[in-house]
Coordinates of C-alpha atoms and ligand atoms in Angstrom, one line a residue:
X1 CA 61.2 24.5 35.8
X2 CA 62.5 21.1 34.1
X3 CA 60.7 19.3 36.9
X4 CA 57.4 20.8 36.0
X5 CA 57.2 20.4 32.0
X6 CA 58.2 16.6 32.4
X7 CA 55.1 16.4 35.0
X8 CA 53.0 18.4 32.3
X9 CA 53.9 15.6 29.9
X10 CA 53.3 12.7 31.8
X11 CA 49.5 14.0 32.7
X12 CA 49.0 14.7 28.9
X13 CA 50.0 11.1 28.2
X14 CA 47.7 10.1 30.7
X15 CA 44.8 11.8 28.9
X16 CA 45.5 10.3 25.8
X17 CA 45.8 7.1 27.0
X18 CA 42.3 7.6 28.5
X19 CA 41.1 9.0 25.0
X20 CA 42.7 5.7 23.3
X21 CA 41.0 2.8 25.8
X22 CA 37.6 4.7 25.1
X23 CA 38.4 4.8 21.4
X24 CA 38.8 1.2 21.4
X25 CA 36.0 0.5 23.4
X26 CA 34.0 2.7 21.2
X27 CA 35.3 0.5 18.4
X28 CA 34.5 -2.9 19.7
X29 CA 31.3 -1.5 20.4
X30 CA 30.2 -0.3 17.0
X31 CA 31.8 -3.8 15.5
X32 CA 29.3 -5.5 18.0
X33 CA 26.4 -3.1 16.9
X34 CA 27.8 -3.9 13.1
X35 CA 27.5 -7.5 13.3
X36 CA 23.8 -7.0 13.6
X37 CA 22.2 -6.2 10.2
X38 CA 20.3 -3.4 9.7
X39 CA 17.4 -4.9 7.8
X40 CA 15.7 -1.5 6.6
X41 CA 19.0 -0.3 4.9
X42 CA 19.0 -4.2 3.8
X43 CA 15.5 -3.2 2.5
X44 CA 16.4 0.5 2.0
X45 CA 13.0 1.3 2.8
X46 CA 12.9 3.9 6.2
X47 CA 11.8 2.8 9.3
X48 CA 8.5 3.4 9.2
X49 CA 7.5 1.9 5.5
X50 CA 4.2 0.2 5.8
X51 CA 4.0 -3.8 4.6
X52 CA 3.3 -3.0 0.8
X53 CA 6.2 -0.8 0.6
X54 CA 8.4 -3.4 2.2
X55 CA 6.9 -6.2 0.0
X56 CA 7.6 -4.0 -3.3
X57 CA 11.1 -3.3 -2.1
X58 CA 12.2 -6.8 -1.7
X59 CA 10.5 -7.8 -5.0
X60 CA 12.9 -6.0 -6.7
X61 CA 15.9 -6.9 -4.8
X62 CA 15.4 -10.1 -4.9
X63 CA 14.8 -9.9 -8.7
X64 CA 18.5 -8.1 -8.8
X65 CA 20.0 -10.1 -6.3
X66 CA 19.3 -13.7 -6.9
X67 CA 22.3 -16.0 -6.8
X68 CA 21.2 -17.5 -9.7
X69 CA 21.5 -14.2 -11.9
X70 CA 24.6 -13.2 -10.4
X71 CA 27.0 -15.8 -10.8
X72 CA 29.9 -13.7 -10.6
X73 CA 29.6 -12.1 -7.5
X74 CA 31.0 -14.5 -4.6
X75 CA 29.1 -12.4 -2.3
X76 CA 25.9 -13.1 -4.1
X77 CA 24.8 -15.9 -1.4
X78 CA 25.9 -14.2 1.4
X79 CA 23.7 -11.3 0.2
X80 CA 20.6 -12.7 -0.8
X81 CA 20.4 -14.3 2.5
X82 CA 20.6 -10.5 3.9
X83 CA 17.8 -9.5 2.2
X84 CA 15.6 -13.0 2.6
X85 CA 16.6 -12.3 6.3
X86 CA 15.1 -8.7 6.3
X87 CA 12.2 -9.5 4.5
X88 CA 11.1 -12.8 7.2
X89 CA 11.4 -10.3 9.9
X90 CA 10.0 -6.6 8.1
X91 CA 7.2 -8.6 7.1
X92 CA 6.4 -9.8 10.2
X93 CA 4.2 -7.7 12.5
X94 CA 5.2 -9.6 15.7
X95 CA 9.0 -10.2 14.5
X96 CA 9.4 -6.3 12.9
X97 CA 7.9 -5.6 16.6
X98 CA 11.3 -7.0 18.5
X99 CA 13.2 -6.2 16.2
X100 CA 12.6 -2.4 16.3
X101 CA 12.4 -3.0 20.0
X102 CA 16.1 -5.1 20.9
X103 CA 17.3 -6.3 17.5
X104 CA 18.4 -9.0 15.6
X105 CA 20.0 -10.9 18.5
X106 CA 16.7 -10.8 20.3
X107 CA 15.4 -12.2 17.6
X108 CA 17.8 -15.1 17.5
X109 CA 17.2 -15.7 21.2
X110 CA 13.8 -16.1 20.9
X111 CA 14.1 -18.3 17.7
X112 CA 12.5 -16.4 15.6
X113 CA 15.2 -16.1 13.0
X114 CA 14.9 -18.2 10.1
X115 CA 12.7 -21.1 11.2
X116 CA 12.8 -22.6 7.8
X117 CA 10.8 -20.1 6.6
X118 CA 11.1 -20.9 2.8
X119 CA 11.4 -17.7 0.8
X120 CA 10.5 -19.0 -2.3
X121 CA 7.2 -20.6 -1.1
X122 CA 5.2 -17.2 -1.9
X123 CA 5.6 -14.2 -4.2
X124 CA 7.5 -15.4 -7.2
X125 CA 5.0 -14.2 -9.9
X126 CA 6.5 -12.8 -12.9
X127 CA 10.4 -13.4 -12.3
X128 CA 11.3 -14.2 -15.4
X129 CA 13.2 -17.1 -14.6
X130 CA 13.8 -20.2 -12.3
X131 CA 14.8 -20.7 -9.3
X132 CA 17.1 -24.1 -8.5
X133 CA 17.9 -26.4 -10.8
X134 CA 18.3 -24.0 -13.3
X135 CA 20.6 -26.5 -15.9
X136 CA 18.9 -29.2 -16.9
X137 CA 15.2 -28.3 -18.3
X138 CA 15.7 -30.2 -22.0
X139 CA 12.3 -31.3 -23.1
X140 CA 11.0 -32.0 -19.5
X141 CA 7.3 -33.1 -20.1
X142 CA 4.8 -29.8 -17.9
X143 CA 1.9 -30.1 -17.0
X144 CA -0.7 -27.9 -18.1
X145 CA -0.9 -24.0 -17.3
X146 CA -3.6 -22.8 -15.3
X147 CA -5.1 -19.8 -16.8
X148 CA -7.0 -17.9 -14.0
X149 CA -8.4 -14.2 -14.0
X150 CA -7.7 -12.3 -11.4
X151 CA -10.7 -9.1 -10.6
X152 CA -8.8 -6.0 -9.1
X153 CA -10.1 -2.4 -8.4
X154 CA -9.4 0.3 -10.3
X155 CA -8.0 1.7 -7.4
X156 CA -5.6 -1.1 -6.8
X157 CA -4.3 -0.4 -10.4
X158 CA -3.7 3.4 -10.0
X159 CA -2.1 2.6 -6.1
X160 CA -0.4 0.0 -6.8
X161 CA -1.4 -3.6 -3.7
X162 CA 0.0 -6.5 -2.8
X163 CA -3.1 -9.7 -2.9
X164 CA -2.6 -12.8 -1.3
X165 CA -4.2 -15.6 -2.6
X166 CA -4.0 -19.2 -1.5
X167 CA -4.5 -22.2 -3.4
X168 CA -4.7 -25.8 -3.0
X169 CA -2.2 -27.2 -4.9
X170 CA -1.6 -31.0 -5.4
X171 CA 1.7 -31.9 -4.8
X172 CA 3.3 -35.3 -5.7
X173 CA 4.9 -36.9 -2.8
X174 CA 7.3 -40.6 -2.9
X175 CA 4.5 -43.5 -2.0
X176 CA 5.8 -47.4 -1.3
X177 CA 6.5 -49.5 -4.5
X178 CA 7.0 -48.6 -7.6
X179 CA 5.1 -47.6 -11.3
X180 CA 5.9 -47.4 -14.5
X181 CA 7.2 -44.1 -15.9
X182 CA 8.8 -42.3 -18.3
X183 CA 6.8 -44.7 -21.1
X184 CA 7.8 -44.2 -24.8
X185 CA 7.5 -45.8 -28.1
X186 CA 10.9 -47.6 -28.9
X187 CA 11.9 -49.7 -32.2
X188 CA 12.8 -53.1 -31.5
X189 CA 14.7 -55.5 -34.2
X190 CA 13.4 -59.5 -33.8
X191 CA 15.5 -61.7 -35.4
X192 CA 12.7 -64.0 -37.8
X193 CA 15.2 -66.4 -38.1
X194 CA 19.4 -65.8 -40.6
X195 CA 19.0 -63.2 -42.8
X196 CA 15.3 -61.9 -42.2
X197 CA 14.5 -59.1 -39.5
X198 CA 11.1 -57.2 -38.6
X199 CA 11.0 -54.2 -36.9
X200 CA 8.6 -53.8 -34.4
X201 CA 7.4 -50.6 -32.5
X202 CA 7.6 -51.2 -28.5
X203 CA 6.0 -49.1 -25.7
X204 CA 8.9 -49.3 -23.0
X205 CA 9.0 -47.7 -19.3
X206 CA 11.0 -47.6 -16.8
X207 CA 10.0 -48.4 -13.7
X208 CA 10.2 -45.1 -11.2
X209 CA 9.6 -44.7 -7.0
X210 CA 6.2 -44.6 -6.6
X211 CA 4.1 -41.1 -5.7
X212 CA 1.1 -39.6 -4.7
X213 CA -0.4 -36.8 -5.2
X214 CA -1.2 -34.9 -1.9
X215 CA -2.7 -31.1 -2.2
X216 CA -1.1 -28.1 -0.3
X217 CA -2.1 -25.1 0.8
X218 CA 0.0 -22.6 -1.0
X219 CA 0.2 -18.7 -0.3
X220 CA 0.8 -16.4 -3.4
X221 CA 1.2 -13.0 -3.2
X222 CA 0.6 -11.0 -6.5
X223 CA 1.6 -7.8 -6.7
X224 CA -0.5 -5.5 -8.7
X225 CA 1.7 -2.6 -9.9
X226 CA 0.6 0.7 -10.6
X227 CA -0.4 0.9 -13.7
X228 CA -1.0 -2.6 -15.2
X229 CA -3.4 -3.3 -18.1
X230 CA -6.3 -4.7 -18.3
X231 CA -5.4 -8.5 -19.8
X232 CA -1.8 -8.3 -18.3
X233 CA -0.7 -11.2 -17.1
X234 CA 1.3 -12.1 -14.0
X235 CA 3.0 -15.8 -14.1
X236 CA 4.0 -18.3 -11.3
X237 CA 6.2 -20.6 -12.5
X238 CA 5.7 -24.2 -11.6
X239 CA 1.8 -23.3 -9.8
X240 CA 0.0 -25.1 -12.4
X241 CA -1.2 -28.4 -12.8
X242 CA 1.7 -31.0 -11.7
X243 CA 3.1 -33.4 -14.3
X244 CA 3.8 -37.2 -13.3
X245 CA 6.6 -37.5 -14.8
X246 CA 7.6 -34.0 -15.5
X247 CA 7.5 -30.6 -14.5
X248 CA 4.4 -29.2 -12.9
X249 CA 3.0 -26.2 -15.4
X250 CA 2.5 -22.3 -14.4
X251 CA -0.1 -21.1 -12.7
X252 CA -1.4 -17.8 -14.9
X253 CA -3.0 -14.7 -13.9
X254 CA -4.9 -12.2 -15.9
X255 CA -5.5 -8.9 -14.1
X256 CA -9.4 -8.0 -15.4
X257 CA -10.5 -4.8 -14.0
X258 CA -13.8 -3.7 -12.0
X259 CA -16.0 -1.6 -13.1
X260 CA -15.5 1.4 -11.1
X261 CA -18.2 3.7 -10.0
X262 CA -17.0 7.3 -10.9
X263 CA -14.2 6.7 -13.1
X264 CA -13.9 4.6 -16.1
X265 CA -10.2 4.0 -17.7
X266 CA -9.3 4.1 -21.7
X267 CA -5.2 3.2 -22.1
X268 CA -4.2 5.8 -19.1
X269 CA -6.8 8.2 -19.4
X270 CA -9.8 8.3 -16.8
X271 CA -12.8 9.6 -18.1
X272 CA -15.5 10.6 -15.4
X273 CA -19.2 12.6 -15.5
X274 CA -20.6 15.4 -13.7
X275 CA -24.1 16.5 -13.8
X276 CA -24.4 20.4 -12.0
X277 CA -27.5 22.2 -11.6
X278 CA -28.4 25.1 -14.7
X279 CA -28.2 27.5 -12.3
X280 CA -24.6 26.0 -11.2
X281 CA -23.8 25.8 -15.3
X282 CA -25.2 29.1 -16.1
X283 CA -23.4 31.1 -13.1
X284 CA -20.0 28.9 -12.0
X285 CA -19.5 26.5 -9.8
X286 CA -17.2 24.4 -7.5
X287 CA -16.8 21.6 -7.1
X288 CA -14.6 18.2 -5.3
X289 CA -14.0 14.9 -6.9
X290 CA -12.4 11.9 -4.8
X291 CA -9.6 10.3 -7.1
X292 CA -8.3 6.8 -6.7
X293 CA -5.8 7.8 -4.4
X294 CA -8.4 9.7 -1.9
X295 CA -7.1 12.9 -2.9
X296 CA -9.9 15.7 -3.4
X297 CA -9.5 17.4 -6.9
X298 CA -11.3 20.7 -6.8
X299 CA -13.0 21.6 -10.3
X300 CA -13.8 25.4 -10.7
X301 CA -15.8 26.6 -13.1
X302 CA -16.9 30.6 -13.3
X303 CA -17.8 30.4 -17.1
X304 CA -21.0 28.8 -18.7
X305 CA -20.8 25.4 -18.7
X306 CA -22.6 23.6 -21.3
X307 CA -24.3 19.7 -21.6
X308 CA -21.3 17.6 -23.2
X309 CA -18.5 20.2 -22.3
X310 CA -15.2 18.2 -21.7
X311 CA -12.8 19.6 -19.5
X312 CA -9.3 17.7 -19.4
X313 CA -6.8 17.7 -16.1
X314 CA -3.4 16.9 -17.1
X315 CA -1.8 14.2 -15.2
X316 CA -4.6 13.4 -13.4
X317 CA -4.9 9.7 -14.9
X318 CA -3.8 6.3 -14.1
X319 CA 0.1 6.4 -13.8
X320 CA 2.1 4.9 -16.7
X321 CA 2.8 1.2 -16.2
X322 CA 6.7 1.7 -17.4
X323 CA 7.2 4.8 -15.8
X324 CA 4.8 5.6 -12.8
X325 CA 5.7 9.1 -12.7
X326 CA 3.9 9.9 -15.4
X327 CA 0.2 10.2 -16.0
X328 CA -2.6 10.3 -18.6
X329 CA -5.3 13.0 -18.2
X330 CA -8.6 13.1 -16.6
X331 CA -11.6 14.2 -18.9
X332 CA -14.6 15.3 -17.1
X333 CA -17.8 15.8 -19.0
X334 CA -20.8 18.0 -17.7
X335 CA -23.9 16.8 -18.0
X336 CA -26.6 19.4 -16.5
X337 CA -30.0 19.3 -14.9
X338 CA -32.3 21.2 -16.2
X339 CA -35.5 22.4 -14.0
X340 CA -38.4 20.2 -14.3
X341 CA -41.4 22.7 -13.8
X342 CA -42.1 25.4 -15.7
X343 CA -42.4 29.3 -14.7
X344 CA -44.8 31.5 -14.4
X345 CA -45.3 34.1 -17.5
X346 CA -43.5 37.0 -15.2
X347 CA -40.5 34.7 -14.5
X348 CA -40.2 33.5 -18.4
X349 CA -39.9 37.2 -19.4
X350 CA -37.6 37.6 -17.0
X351 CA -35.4 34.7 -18.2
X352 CA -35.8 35.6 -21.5
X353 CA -34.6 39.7 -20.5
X354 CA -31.8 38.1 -18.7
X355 CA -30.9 35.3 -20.9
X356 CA -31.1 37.7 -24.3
X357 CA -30.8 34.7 -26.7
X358 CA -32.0 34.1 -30.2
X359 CA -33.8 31.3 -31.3
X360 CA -31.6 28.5 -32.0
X361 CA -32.8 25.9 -34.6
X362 CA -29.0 24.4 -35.2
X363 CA -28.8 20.6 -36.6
X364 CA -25.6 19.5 -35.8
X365 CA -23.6 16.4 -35.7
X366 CA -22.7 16.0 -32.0
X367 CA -19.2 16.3 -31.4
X368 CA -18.1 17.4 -28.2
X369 CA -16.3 20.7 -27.5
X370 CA -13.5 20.9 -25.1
X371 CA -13.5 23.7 -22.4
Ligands
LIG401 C1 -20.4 9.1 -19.0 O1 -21.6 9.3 -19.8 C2 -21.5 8.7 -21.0 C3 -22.8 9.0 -21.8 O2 -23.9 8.8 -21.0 C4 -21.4 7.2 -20.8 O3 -21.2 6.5 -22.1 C5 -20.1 6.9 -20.0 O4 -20.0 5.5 -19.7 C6 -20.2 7.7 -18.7 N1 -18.9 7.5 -18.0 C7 -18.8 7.1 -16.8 C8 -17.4 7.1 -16.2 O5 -19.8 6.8 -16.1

C-alpha cells in the first residue's frame, strides 16, 4: 500500500518535471522570438496595410516620437530607432518581402538592415521643427525660400496620397584653400596722432574652409492629406536655396488643385451637374455617379425634376481637413434636355391632355429651389 503511493509520487514528479523543461524551453523560445521586433505593431498598421498607409503611420510617429521632442524619455532613442527601423523595411517592397517571409534576422544576414539608410533624407515636410542641432540657430543668415506650387487631383485631396518628388539640390561641399566669410562692417579707432581719434567703418571677414557647391538628387515625399485646402502650404525645412555662410532656406509647397471633370469643390462642399432626358425629369429616374473615392452613389428620383433643381447628399463632400470623419455635402443640380423636334398636331394634343398645364408667363428672379 505504502509502497505504491510513494511510486505514484515519484511518476507525478516526473511529469512535472517534464512540464517544467518544456516551460522553460517555451520560454527561451518566445524571448528569442521577442528579441526580433515586430515592425507592424512598431507601425501599428496590420499586416497587410498598403505603402500609403504605412507612410501615414510613421509620419505621425515619428512626429510624436522624435528624440528631439521627448527629452524626457530615456527610451526616446531606443524607440525612434524602432520605428526608423520598421519604416526602412515596411517600405520596402523587396525588404517587407523577407521580412514577412523569415524575419528580422534574415534581414540582418542578408544586410539589408540599416545600410545607412538616412531617415531624415526624405519626408520631413511640415514638422514643425528641426531636426539636429536644434540649440544654436541665433540670427544664422538663410538662404532664400523656394516657393513652388504643387498641382494635385481632386481625388488625391478627398483620398488622401503620398507624392514623391525629387529635386536637384545644390549642396555645399569643403573645397581646398580657403575664402573669406562671415564679412561684416566693423568700427575701427585710428589713432591721428595724442589726443585726436577718427573712427572709421571697416569691412572685416574671417577667413573660412573653402566650399563648393555640388547639386544632389534629393527624394521628397509630400504627403497630401485628406482634406487640404487649396493654397495650403506644406514646408521642408532647409530644401531651399543654400546660404554660404548660413543656413540653406525652406523649400515651400503650395497644394493648387486641378480642375476636376465631374465635381467642382467650394470649402468642403462638392457641387456636381446632371443633365437627364424630359422624359427621365417628367417620370423618375435613376441614376449612378462615381465619387472621388470610386464609390457608385445612386441618385433616385420618382418626382418631377425640374432645370436648376438642387438636390443635397449629406456627407457626401470632401472630408474635413481637421477631422476626416466628417464631411460637407454634395449638391447636384439637374439640368434637362429637352426634345429637339417638334410633334405632330395629334401628339401636341396629346401632351397638352396629359400634361393639363396653364399658360405660364412668370418673370422671376432665378433662384434655385432645393428638392
Ligand atoms: C454646373 O453648371 C453651372 C452652370 O452652367 C456651372 O457654372 C458650374 O461650373 C457647373 N459645375 C460643374 C461641376 O461643372
Amino acid at each position: 500500500m505504502f509502497d505504491l503511493s510513494s511510486f505514484s509520487i515519484t511518476l507525478n514528479m516526473g511529469k512535472s518535471l517534464c512540464v517544467y523543461v518544456l516551460l522553460l524551453n517555451l520560454l527561451v523560445l518566445s524571448v528569442l522570438v521577442l528579441s526580433e521586433r515586430n515592425f507592424y505593431n512598431i507601425l501599428g498598421v496590420s499586416r497587410n496595410a498598403n505603402l500609403n498607409q504605412i507612410k501615414k503611420a510613421y509620419r505621425k510617429l515619428a512626429k510624436e516620437l522624435h528624440p528631439d521632442k521627448n527629452t524626457d524619455d530615456p527610451n526616446a532613442a531606443s524607440k525612434f530607432a524602432d520605428l526608423s527601423a520598421a519604416y526602412e523595411v515596411l517600405s520596402n517592397k523587396e525588404k517587407r518581402e523577407k521580412y514577412d517571409k523569415c524575419g528580422e534576422e534574415c534581414l540582418k544576414k542578408d544586410g539589408m538592415m540599416g545600410e545607412g539608410m538616412d531617415p531624415f533624407a526624405s519626408f520631413f515636410g511640415d514638422f514643425g521643427f528641426h531636426f539636429g542641432n536644434g540649440d544654436s540657430r541665433h540670427e544664422t543668415r538663410k538662404g532664400a525660400n523656394i516657393v513652388m506650387d504643387l498641382y494635385v487631383s481632386l481625388e488625391e485631396l478627398y483620398n488622401g496620397n503620398f507624392v514623391e518628388i525629387t529635386h536637384n539640390k545644390p549642396v555645399l561641399k569643403p573645397a581646398p584653400g580657403t575664402r573669406r566669410c562671415n564679412c561684416r562692417q566693423e568700427l575701427q579707432t585710428k589713432s591721428l596722432g595724442p589726443g585726436r581719434f577718427q573712427m572709421i567703418q571697416q569691412t572685416v571677414c574671417d577667413e573660412c574652409p573653402n566650399v563648393k557647391f555640388v547639386t544632389e538628387d534629393r527624394l521628397l515625399e509630400v504627403e497630401i492629406e485628406a482634406g487640404m485646402q487649396d493654397g495650403q502650404e506644406v514646408k521642408f525645412v532647409a530644401e531651399g536655396e543654400p546660404h554660404l555662410d548660413g543656413d540653406p532656406g525652406d523649400l515651400v509647397l503650395r497644394i493648387k488643385t486641378q480642375p476636376h471633370k465631374v465635381f467642382e469643390r467650394k470649402g468642403d462642399d462638392l457641387y456636381t451637374n446632371v443633365t437627364v432626358s424630359l422624359a427621365d425629369a417628367l417620370t423618375g429616374f435613376s441614376l449612378e455617379i462615381q465619387h472621388l473615392d470610386g464609390r457608385k452613389l445612386t441618385i433616385q428620383r420618382d418626382k418631377v425634376t425640374w432645370p436648376g433643381a438642387r438636390l443635397r447628399k449629406k456627407g457626401e463632400g470632401m472630408p474635413h481637413y481637421e477631422n476626416n470623419n466628417l464631411h460637407g455635402a454634395l449638391y447636384i443640380t439637374f439640368d434637362v434636355e429637352f426634345p429637339k423636334e417638334g410633334f405632330s398636331e395629334e401628339d401636341e394634343e396629346s401632351l397638352k391632355k396629359i400634361l393639363k398645364q396653364k399658360s405660364v408667363n412668370n418673370v422671376y428672379n432665378g433662384l434655385r429651389e432645393e428638392l
